[in-house]
Structures are given as C-alpha cells and as structure tokens.
Amino acid sequence: MTLGWGLVGASAIAHEWVIDAIRAAPDNEVVAVFSTDPGRGARYAADHRIPTAHAGLQALLQDPRVGAVYVSTTNDLHHGQVVAAARAGKHVLCEKPLALEVREAREMIDACSAAGVVLATNHHLREAATHRKVRELVAAGAVGDVRFAKVFHAGLLPPHLQTWRLRDPRTGPGAILDLTVHDVDTLRHVLAAEPVEVVALTQQAGMASGDIEDGAMTAIRFDNGVVAQTHDAFTVPFARTAIEVHGSAGSIYARDVMTQRPVGEVVLRTARGEEVVACQPENLYVRTLRSFSAAVRGEGRPTCTGEDGLRSLATALAALQSARTGRRVAVQLG
Ligand code: NDP
C-alpha cells in the first residue's frame, strides 16, 4: 500500500533532500504540504508537484491521503506539531533537534507510542556509508580499546540558511542545536556508547546576533570512558569535516564525512600501516526514508528513533548549559 506524506513546513531541507528521498522510496508519495503562509505554500506545492497545499495543520492532519508527516519547521514548533500528528494517528519523521526541552521530547515519544505510530528523528548521518563503516570497525575491535574521538563539523552556513538559526531566540537557534546535536547522534552510533557529561565553550564571531552562538567546541565523556571532542561552526568557509576514533591498537580517520552528500573516505591506521577501507556510498536520506517506511509496515525500526532524538537533544542542552554556566554538566534524560 502506498504511504502518503504530508509535509509540515515548506522548508529548504524538504526541497533540497527529503521530497526526492520520499519519492525514491518504493510506494511512498508526497500528497500535501502545510505552510503558515498560504501563498508561499501554494507556490511551494506547484514548484514541487505536490497535489495539495493546506493552510492549516489540522487540515493536513485530517487529509485522509496523509499516512505520515515529515516535520521540518523551526525547532520550537516540532513538539506541538508532532503531538498533534500522533493524536491524528499519523506516523512521524521529525527533524532534529527533536524539541527544545527533554520533557517535550518525552511527550512526543509518549504521544506516538500511545497512538501506535512510528516516530523517527532525522539524524541522516547515521546512514552514511562512511559512518556505518566506522561503527563496524570499532565494533570489530579494529582499533583496540577506544579512548578518544573527534568530530570536525565546522563550515560556512550557506547564505540562504542565514535566517532564523542566527537570529531568532524563540526558534532554538545556534550551532549547538543545529550541528552538535548531529555530532552526538553520530558518536552514539559509531561508539555504541552513551554520553554522560559535557563541557562546552561557545563563540560569537558576529554572524549570529545577540547571545546566539555561531561556533562551539565541546568535550563529552561517554559511559565507556571514551572522551570525545566536537567542533561546530557556521563561520569558517575552508574547514574540512571529519571524524577520528583513536584506540589502543589503531586510529580511524573518516574525512569529509559530516555532510549531507554520500561522499568521504575512511582510513584505518594501525601497526600494519594505513589502508583506505572501502565503503559503498548511497544517498543518506533515501536510506532513512526506506527504513522509516519499512518500520511503518512493521518491519524493523527506523534508522534513528524518538528515543535517539531525545538523547542527542539532552546532550546538546547540556552543552548549552555548560557554555552558559562555565561548568561541567551531566546529561539529564528526564
Ligand atoms: P527553513 O528556514 O527552510 O524552514 C523552516 C520554516 O521556515 C518553514 O517551515 C517555513 O515556514 C519557514 N520558511 C522557509 N522559507 C521561508 C521564506 N522564504 N520566507 C518565510 N518563511 C520561510 O529551515 P530548514 O529547512 O533549514 O530547517 C528546518 C528544520 O530541519 C530544522 O529543524 C532544522 O534543524 C532541520 N534540518 C535538518 C537537516 C538534516 O539534514 N537532518 C538539514 C537542515 C535542516 P512555513 O512552513 O510556515 O512555510
């Protein structure tokens, strides 16, 4: 049976990646979009060949063709929209950060579970062939006991995205909720470990306004003793992205991997020397959509669940609190 999608939010990310990914998944189609601006919604629908533009969320949720919603509005709206979708019996793929507070994320998880619908968080990086390979190498003991990890996720925020993320405090802006939250999920995935405490320093280099951070460096201790460092920024055009994992018997260098595109390489460095480890690149969002629609059919779980989204959010919130208070902060899950 075909899964009909309603887009909650006429967003850039849906335009750039997710509409195509839905259409690439067998038996999935985009049937409607909701925008708070009916004119913009109608133009967005026409530009993307979406049959219907709804002027209200309830109208989209009452549309019988809609079986699942993709929530990609500003971060402050995710909570209310996901709870409403769950109550209307719709499966939900929600953008990160799942919400602005752990309590809200828990309510979203509970609402979806009470309604018997799938809730997934769109941490697409888990589906990168490179990150899956790093996870596999770590699990196989290729670097021995893992001791440290580093994530390099600083870049230049493209001009068309230099909007609410940089200037509207109500929306959950800033580099930590935008980028560090992805790093945390990727680290949880590759290390198969849970963050327990965080220390962070933020920077305001002048791209973001007020006290919104446009860069951050964070150190995270995991429950298996690994200490990880993340570097996130909107302000540095020539930085390369990477993940490194350093263990007692080897190091992994995954280069150009903190990106939406299916690119990058994984290098393993041990006593045997350096080897490039082969990966089979595939579109990250298409894989995410495929696993989501399989979960809706009752086959397995989505790539990244609501609980995963709650955990990455909890660590990002600990980083924000650490930066504000100058203290080490424990990750609080509820
Ligand atoms: P956008 O700014 O494109 O969209 C957010 C909202 O802003 C939309 O819902 C829309 O409201 C409104 N909007 C968009 N364009 C305009 C415009 N030209 N004029 C007025 N309003 C506009 O945000 P993103 O797509 O960058 O991010 C959306 C969500 O997706 C965020 O939660 C973000 O964290 C996440 N994200 C995830 C990524 C991933 O790879 N997982 C990558 C990028 C973002 P309306 O619906 O009312 O029209």
Coordinates of C-alpha atoms and ligand atoms in Angstrom, one line a residue, residues 8-14 34-37 40 70-75 78 95-97 122-124 161 163-165 177-178 182 260 285, ligand 1:
V8 CA 4.7 20.1 7.8
G9 CA 6.8 23.1 6.8
A10 CA 7.6 24.3 3.4
S11 CA 11.3 24.1 4.2
A12 CA 14.7 24.2 2.5
I13 CA 15.6 20.7 3.7
A14 CA 12.5 19.2 2.2
F34 CA 1.3 22.8 5.1
S35 CA 2.7 26.3 5.2
T36 CA 1.7 29.1 7.6
D37 CA 1.8 31.4 4.5
R40 CA 4.2 30.5 -0.2
Y70 CA 7.6 15.0 7.8
V71 CA 8.0 17.8 10.3
S72 CA 10.7 20.3 9.2
T73 CA 9.6 23.6 10.7
T74 CA 11.7 25.7 13.0
N75 CA 12.8 23.8 16.1
H78 CA 8.3 20.4 16.4
E95 CA 13.7 16.9 12.1
K96 CA 16.5 17.4 14.7
P97 CA 16.7 18.7 17.3
N122 CA 16.1 12.7 11.0
H123 CA 19.7 12.2 12.1
H124 CA 20.6 11.3 8.5
L161 CA 20.0 29.4 5.5
T163 CA 17.9 33.3 8.7
W164 CA 16.2 32.1 12.0
R165 CA 19.2 29.9 13.0
L177 CA 21.2 22.7 18.5
D178 CA 21.9 22.7 14.7
H182 CA 24.1 15.7 14.9
Q260 CA 24.6 15.6 3.5
Y285 CA 18.1 10.4 3.1
Ligands
NDP1 P1 13.8 26.7 6.6 O1 14.1 28.0 7.1 O2 13.9 26.4 5.2 O3 12.3 26.3 7.0 C1 11.8 26.4 8.4 C2 10.4 27.2 8.3 O4 10.7 28.5 7.9 C3 9.5 26.6 7.3 O5 8.6 25.7 7.9 C4 8.8 27.8 6.7 O6 7.6 28.0 7.3 C5 9.6 28.9 7.0 N1 10.3 29.5 5.8 C6 11.1 28.8 5.0 N2 11.5 29.6 3.9 C7 10.8 30.8 4.2 C8 10.8 32.0 3.5 N3 11.5 32.2 2.3 N4 10.1 33.0 4.0 C9 9.4 32.8 5.1 N5 9.4 31.7 5.8 C10 10.1 30.7 5.3 O7 14.6 25.7 7.5 P2 15.5 24.4 7.2 O8 15.0 23.6 6.1 O9 16.9 24.8 7.1 O10 15.3 23.6 8.6 C11 14.1 23.1 9.0 C12 14.3 22.0 10.1 O11 15.1 21.0 9.5 C13 15.0 22.5 11.3 O12 14.5 21.8 12.4 C14 16.5 22.1 11.1 O13 17.2 21.8 12.3 C15 16.3 20.8 10.3 N6 17.4 20.5 9.3 C16 17.8 19.2 9.3 C17 18.8 18.8 8.4 C18 19.2 17.4 8.2 O14 19.9 17.1 7.3 N7 18.7 16.5 9.0 C19 19.4 19.8 7.5 C20 18.8 21.1 7.6 C21 17.8 21.4 8.5 P3 6.1 27.6 6.7 O15 6.1 26.1 6.9 O16 5.1 28.2 7.6 O17 6.1 28.0 5.3

